Coordinates of C-alpha atoms in Angstrom, one line a residue:
X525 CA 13.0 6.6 17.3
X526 CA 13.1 3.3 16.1
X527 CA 11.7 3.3 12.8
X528 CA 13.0 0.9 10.0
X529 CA 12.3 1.9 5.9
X530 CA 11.1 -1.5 4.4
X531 CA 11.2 -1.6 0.4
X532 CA 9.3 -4.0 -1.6
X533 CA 9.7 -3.0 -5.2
X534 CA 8.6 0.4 -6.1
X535 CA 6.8 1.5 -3.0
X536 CA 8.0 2.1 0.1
X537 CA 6.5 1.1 3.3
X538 CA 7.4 2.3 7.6
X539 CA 7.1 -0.9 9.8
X540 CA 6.1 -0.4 13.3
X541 CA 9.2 -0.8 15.5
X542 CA 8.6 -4.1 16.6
X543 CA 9.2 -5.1 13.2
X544 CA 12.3 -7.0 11.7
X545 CA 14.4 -4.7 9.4
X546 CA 14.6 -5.4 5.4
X547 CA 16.5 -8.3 4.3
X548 CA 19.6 -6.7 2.1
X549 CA 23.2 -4.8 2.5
X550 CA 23.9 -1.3 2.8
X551 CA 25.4 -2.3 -0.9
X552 CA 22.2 -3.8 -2.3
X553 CA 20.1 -0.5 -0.8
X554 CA 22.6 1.6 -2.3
X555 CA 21.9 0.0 -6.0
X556 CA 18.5 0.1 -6.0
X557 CA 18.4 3.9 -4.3
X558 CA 20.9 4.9 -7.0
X559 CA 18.4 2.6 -9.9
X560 CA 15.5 4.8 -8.5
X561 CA 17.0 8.4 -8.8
X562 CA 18.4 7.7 -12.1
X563 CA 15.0 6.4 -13.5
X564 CA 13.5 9.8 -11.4
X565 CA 16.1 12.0 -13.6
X566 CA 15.2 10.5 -16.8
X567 CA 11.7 11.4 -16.1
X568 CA 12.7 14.9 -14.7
X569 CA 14.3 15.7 -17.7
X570 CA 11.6 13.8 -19.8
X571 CA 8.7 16.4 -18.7
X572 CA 10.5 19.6 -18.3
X573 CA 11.8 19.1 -21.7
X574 CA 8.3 18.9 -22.8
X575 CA 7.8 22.0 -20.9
X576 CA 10.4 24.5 -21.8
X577 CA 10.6 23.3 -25.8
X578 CA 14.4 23.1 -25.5
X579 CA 16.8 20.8 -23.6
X580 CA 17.1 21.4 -19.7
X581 CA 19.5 23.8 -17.8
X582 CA 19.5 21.9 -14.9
X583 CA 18.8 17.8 -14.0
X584 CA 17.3 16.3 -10.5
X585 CA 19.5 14.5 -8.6
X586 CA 18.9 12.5 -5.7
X587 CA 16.8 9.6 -5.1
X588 CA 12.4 10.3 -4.2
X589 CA 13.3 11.1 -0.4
X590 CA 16.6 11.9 -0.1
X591 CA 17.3 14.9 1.8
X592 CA 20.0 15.8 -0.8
X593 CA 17.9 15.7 -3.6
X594 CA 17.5 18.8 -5.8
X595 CA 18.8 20.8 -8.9
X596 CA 22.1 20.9 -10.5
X597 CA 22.7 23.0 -13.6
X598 CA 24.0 21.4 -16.7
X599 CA 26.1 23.9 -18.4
X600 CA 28.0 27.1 -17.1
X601 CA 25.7 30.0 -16.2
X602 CA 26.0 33.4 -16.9
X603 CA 24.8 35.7 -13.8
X604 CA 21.3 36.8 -14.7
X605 CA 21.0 33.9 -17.0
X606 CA 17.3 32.4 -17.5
X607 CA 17.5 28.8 -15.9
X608 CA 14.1 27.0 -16.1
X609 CA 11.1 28.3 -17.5
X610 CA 7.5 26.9 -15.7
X611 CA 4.1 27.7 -17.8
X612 CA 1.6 29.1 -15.7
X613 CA -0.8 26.7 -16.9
X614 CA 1.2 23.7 -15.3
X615 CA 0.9 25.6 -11.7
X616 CA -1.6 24.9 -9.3
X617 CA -2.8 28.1 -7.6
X618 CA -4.5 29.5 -4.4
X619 CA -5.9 33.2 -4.2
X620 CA -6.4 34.8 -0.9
X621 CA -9.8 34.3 -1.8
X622 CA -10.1 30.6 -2.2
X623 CA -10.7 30.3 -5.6
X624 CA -8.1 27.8 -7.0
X625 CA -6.7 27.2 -10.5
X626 CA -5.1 24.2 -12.4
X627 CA -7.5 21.4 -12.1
X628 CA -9.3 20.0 -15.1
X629 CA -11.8 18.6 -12.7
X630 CA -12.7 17.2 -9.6
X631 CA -13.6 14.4 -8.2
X632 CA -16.7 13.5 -6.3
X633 CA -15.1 12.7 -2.6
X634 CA -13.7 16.3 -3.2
X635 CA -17.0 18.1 -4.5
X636 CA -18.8 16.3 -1.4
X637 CA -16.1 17.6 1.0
X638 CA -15.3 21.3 -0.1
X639 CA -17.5 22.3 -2.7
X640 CA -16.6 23.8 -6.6
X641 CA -13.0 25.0 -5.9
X642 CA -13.3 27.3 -8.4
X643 CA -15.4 29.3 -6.1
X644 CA -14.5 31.7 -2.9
X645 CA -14.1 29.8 -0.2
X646 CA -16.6 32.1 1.8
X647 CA -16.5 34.2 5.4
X648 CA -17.9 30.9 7.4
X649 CA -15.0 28.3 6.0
X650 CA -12.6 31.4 5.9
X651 CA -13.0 31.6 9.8
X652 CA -13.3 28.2 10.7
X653 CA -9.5 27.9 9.3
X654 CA -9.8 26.9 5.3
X655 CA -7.5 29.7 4.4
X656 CA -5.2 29.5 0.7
X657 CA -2.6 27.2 2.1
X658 CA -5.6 24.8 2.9
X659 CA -7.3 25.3 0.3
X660 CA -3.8 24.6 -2.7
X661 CA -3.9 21.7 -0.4
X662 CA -7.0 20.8 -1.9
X663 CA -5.7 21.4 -5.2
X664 CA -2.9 19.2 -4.9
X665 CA -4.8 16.2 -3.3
X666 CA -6.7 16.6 -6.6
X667 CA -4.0 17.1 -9.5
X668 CA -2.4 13.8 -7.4
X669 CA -5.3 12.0 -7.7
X670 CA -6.2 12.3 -11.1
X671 CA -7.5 15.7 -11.4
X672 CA -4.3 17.6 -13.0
X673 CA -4.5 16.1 -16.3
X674 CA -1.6 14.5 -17.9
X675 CA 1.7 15.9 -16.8
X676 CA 0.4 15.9 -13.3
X677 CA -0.6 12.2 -13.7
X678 CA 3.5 12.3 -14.4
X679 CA 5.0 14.6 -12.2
X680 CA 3.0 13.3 -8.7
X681 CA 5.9 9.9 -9.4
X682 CA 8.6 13.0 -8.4
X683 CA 6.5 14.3 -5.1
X684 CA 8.0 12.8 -2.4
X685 CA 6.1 9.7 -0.9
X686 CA 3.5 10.3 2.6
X687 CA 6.2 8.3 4.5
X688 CA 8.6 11.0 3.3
X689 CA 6.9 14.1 4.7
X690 CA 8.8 15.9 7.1
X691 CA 6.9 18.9 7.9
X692 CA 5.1 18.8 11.4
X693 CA 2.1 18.6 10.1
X694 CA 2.8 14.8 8.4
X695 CA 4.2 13.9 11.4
X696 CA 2.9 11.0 13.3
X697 CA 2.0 12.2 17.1
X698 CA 5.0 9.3 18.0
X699 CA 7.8 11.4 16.0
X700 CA 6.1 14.6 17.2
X701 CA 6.5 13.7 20.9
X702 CA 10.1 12.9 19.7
X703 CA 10.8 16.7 18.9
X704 CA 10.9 16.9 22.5
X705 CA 9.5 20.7 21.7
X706 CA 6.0 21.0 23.1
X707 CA 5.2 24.1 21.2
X708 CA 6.2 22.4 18.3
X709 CA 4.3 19.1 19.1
X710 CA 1.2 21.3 19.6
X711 CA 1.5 23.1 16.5
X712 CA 1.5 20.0 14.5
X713 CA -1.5 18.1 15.9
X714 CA -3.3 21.1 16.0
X715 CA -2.9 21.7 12.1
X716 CA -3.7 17.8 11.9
X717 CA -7.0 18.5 14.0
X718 CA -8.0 21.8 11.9
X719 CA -8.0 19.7 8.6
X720 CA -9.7 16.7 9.9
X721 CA -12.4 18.9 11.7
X722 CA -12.7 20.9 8.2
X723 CA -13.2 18.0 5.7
X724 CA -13.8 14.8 7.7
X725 CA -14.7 12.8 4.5
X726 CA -11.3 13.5 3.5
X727 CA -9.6 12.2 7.0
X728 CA -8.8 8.3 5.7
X729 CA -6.7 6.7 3.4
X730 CA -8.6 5.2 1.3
X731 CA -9.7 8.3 -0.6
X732 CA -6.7 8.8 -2.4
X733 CA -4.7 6.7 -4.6
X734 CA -1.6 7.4 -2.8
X735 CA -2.1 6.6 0.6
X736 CA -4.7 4.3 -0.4
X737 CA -2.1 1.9 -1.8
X738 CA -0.5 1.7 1.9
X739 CA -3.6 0.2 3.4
X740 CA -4.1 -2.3 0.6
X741 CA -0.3 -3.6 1.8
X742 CA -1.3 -3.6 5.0
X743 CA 1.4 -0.7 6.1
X744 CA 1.2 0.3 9.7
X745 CA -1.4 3.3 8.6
X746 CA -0.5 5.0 12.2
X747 CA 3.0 6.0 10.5
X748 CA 1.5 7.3 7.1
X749 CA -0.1 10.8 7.5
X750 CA -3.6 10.8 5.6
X751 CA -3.8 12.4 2.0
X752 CA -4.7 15.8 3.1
X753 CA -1.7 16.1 5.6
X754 CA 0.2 14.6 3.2
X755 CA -0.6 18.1 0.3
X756 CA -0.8 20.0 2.9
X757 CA 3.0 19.9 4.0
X758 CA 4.2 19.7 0.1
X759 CA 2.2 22.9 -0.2
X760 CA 3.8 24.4 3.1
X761 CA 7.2 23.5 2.1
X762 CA 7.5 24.2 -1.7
X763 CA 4.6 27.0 -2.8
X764 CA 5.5 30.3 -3.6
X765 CA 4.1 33.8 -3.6
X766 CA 3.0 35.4 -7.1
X767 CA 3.8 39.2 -8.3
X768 CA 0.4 40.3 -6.9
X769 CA 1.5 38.7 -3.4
X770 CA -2.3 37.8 -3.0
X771 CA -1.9 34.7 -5.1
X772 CA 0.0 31.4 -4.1
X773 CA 1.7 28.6 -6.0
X774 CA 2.8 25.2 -6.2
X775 CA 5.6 25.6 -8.8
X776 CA 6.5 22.0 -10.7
X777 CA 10.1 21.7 -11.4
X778 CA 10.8 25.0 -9.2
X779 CA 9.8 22.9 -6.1
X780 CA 12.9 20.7 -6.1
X781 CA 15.4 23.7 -5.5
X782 CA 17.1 23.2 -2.8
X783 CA 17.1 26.1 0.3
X784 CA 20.1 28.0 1.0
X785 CA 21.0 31.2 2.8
X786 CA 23.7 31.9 -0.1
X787 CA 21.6 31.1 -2.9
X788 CA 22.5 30.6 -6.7
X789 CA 19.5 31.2 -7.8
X790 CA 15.8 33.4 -7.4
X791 CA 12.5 32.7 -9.4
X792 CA 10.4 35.9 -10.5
X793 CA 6.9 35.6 -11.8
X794 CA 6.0 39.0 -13.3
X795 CA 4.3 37.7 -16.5
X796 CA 2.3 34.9 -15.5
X797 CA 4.9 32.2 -15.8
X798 CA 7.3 31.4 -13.5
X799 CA 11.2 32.2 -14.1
X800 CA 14.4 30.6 -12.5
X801 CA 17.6 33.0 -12.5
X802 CA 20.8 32.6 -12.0
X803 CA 22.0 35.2 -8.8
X804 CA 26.0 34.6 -9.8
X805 CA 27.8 33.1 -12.3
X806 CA 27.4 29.3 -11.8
X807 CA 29.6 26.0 -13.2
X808 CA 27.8 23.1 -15.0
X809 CA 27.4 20.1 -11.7
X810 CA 26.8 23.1 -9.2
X811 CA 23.7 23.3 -7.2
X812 CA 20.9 25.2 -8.0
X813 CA 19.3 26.8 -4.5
X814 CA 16.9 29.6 -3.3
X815 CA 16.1 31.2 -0.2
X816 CA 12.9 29.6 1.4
X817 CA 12.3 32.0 3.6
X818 CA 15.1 35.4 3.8
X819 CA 16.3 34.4 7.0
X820 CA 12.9 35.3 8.4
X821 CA 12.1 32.4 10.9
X822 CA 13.5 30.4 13.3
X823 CA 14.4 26.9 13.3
X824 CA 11.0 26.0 15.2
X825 CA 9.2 27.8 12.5
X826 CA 11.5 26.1 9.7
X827 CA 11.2 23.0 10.5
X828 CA 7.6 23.1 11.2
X829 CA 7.0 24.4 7.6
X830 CA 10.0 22.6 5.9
X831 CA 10.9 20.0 8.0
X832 CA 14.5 20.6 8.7
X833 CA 16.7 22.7 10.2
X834 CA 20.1 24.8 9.1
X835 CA 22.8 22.0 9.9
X836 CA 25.1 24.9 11.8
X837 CA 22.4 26.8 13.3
X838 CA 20.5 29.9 12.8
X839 CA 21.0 33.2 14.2
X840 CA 16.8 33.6 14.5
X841 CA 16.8 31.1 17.2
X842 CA 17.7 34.6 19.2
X843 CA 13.4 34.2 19.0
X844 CA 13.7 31.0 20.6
X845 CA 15.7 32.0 23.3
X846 CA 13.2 34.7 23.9
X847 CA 10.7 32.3 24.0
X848 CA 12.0 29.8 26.5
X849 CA 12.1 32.7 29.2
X850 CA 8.3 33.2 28.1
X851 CA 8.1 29.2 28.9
X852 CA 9.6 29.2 31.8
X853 CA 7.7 31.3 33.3
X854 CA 4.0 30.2 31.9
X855 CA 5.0 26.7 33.5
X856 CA 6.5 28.4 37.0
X857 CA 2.1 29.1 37.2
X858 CA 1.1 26.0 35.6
X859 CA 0.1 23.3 38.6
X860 CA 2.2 20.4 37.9
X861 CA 1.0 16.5 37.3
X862 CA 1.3 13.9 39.5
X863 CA 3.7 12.5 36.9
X864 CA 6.1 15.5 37.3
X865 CA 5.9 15.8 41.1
X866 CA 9.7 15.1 41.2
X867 CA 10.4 17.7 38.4
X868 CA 12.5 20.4 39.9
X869 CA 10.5 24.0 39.2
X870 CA 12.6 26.0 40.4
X871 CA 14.6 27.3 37.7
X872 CA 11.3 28.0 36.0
X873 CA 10.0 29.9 39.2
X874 CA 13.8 31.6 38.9
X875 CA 12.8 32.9 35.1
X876 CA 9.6 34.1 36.2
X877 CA 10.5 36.2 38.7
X878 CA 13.6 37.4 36.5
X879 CA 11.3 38.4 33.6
X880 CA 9.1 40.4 36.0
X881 CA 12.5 42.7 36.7
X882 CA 12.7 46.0 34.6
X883 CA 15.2 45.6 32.3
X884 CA 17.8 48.6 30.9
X885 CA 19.3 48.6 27.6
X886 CA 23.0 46.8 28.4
X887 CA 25.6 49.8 28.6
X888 CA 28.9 49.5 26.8
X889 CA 30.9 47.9 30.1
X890 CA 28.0 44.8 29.7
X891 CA 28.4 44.6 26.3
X892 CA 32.3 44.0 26.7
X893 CA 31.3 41.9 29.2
X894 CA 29.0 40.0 27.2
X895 CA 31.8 39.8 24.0
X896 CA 34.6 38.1 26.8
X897 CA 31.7 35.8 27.5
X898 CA 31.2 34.9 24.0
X899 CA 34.7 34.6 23.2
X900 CA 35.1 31.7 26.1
X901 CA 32.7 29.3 24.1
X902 CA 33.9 30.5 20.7
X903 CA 35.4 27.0 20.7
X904 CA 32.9 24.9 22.3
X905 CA 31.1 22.1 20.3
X906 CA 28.4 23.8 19.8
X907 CA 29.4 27.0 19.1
X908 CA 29.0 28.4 15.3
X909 CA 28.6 31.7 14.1
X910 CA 25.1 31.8 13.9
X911 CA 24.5 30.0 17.1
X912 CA 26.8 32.7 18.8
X913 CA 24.8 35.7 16.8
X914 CA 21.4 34.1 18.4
X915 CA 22.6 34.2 21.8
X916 CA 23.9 38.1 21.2
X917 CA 20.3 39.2 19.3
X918 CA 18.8 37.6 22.4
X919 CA 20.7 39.4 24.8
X920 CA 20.9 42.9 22.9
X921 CA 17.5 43.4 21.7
X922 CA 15.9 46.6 23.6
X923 CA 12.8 45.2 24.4
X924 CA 14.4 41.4 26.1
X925 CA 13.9 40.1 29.1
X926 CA 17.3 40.5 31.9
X927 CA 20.1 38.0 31.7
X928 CA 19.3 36.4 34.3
X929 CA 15.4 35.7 32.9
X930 CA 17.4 34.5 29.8
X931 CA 20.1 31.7 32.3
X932 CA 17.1 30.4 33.9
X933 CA 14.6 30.1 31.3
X934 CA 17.6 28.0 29.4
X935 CA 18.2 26.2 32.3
X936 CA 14.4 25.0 32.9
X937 CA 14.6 24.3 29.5
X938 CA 17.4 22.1 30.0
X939 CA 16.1 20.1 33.1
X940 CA 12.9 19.1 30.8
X941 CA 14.7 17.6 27.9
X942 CA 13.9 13.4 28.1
X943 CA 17.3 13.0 26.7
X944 CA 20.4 14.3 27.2
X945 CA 22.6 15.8 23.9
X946 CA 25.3 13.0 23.7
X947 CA 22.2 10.7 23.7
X948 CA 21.0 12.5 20.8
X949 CA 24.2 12.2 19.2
X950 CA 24.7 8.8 19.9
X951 CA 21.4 8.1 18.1
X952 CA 21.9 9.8 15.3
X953 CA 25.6 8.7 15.0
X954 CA 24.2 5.0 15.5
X955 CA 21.1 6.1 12.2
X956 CA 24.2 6.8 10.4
X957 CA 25.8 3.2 10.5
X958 CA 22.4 1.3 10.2
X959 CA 20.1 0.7 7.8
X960 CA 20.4 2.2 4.6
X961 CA 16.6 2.6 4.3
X962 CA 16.2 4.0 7.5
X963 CA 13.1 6.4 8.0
X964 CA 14.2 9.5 7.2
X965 CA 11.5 11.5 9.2
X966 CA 13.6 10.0 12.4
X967 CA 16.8 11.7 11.2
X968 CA 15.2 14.9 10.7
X969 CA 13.5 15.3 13.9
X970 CA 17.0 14.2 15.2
X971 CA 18.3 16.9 13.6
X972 CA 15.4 19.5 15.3
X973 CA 16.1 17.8 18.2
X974 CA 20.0 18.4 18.3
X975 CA 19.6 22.1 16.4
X976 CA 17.7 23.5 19.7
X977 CA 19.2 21.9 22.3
X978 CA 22.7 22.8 21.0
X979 CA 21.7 26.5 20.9
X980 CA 19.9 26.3 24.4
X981 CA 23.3 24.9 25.7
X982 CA 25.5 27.2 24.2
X983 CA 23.3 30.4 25.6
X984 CA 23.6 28.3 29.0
X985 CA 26.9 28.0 28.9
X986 CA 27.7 31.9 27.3
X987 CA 25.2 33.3 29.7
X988 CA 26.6 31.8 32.9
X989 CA 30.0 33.3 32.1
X990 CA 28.1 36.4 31.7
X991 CA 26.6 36.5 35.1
X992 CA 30.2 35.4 36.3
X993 CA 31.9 38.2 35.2
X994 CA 29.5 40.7 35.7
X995 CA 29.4 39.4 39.4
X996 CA 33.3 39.7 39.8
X997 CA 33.3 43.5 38.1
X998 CA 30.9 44.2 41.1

């Protein structure tokens, strides 16, 4: 995870690892990051102006990149109050179908590759994977490269940069193996796969203006994701669902809110355009966030659509911990490689045979039992709420596996991580005090990395206790 974020002027560039680091202070970096999200503001401001007829509610902040980066409003909101206004002819959209609007044209790499996108995309693409996220995808590789008309000629210098991209499916196969989640790794080459296999006219650089400027300064092109991976994970991680909830969107403006479990804010889009509300009364300076997703996925599935993870966990990842006893016990049958000769299998073999017992719903003596457990690690490091709520959904659902399925699938889980947590924390802590420019995509899977294996070693740890206790009642 040694990445280093060069800058020369505008554009930014990933050296390989074995590359010097950029030539300036933390200081300098800090000017010209601050110079760059004002000038992004001005032009924020400049086209949703332009938009709305009126002045904005709300301003960007945060440099192109920043993980900070989003909305703040710019007066004192009423709740219910309109914030933002987007006109339905500035959205690209995606019907179920195929059939995509917002392009004034198209141009000829893109007519070679998928056809008219005006039209269905047909039962034969359909099935061979070129569903509507695929498809907006499409769209936005166009209105990016020339094909949106004006404002989109404009707006594209907000979209974050390919070197930017978080979502699995922009990430290089070295940052993916990083994850240190092989379900997660597989997910993400398998999306990059399904799009190169569908349009492999499209799977290079050079055909967009974008990523073809990386080639032409002779960038490290194994760290940039190619143009379609690139739209593909800005449509993954900012479109959103019409009224009729068979059409899809990518939303200018809307897509720089910020996610938040507590939101400020929710967009409606009942008459064509789409409308930013205020949930609660709001201050001028405060953020302006929605919900992403109403607390329906895990942090596997959130970061493999939106590239992060909830900093103090996620009371989902009860799905995760389901899943690891599934794990366990798929690799208890699988034959292992020569390379993993010495790996220890038996806590795997251990989860296997545990999921195999029939399990009864926990009676009320278990479920104190359970509680004591979970108040012993209320205080631990890596305890939080909604790391402690996983760890009881886990344990409490009717149809889960038997604790002791749940300790050892955790614990083979455990004995496969390359690195241990303080190593992870070490890194990270050591991102923190280096280069200002640092790669961001290495903090975030960082971040995944830490998220999972601090709610794998908290169920550990809770689940141990559990077994402990239930042994000594007898």
């Amino acid at each position: 995870l040694n990445c280093t974020m060069l800058v020369f002027g505008a554009a930014c560039l990933l050296s390989a690892p074995s590359l010097a680091p950029a030539k300036f202070s933390r200081a300098t970096a800090a000017v010209m990051s601050s110079a760059r999200a004002d000038a992004q503001a001005a032009l924020f401001d400049m086209l949703l102006r332009q938009a709305e007829g009126r002045p904005p509610r709300v301003t960007l902040q945060g440099g192109r990149g920043e993980s900070g980066r989003g909305l703040f409003s710019t007066a004192d909101l009423d709740a219910g109050e309109e914030i933002l206004r987007v006109p339905s002819e500035l959205c690209l959209t995606a019907h179920r179908s195929g059939v995509i609007g917002g392009l004034i044209g198209q141009t000829d790499a893109m007519v070679d590759a998928a056809g008219d996108l005006r039209d269905e995309v047909g039962e034969e693409a359909f099935n061979q994977g070129a569903t509507w996220d695929v498809r907006l995808a499409l769209a936005v590789f166009e209105a990016t490269a020339g094909c949106g008309g004006p404002f989109w000629d404009e707006y594209r210098r907000l979209l974050p940069l390919p070197p930017f991209a978080t979502a699995a499916a922009s990430l290089p196969p070295v940052l993916l193996e990083e994850l240190q989640d092989p379900v997660l790794q597989k997910r993400g080459l398998a999306k990059d796969a399904l799009l190169r296999e569908l349009y492999p006219s499209l799977a290079t650089h050079s055909v967009h203006p974008v990523t073809s400027s990386y080639a032409a300064m002779d960038a490290p092109l194994e760290l940039v994701p190619l143009p379609l991976q690139w739209t593909y994970s800005l449509v993954v991680s900012r479109c959103f669902a019409m009224a009729d909830e068979d059409t899809f969107a990518f939303v200018p403006f809307l897509d720089m809110c910020q996610h938040s479990a507590s939101p400020s804010a929710n967009f409606t889009s009942s008459d064509g355009d789409f409308v930013l509300s205020t949930l609660r009364r709001m201050q001028a300076g405060e953020a302006v966030t929605i919900s992403y997703d109403g607390d329906a996925y895990d942090s596997r599935r959130m970061f493999e659509l939106y590239g992060f993870v909830p900093a103090h966990g996620n009371a989902r990842d009860a799905q995760l911990l389901s899943a690891a006893v599934a794990e366990a016990a798929a690799a208890a049958t699988t034959s292992s490689a020569p390379s993993d000769t010495l790996r220890d299998r038996s806590a795997a073999a251990a989860a296997a045979a545990a999921a195999t017992t029939e399990r009864s719903e926990m009676d009320v003596t278990a479920l104190q039992l359970l509680l004591r457990a979970m108040d012993a690690h209320r205080d631990s490091a890596h305890a939080t709420p909604a790391r402690l709520a996983a760890v009881f959904d886990a344990l409490t659902e009717p149809a889960s596996s038997s604790p002791e399925a749940f300790y050892h699938g955790v614990c083979w889980q455990r004995q496969e991580w390359p690195t241990a947590i303080d190593d992870d924390l070490q890194e990270a802590l050591a991102g923190q005090r280096g280069e200002a420019d640092r790669d961001q995509r290495v903090d975030a899977v960082l971040s995944y990395r830490l998220a999972r294996k601090k709610q794998l070693a908290l169920a550990e740890d809770v689940l141990r206790t559990f077994l402990e206790l239930q042994s000594a009642e007898g």
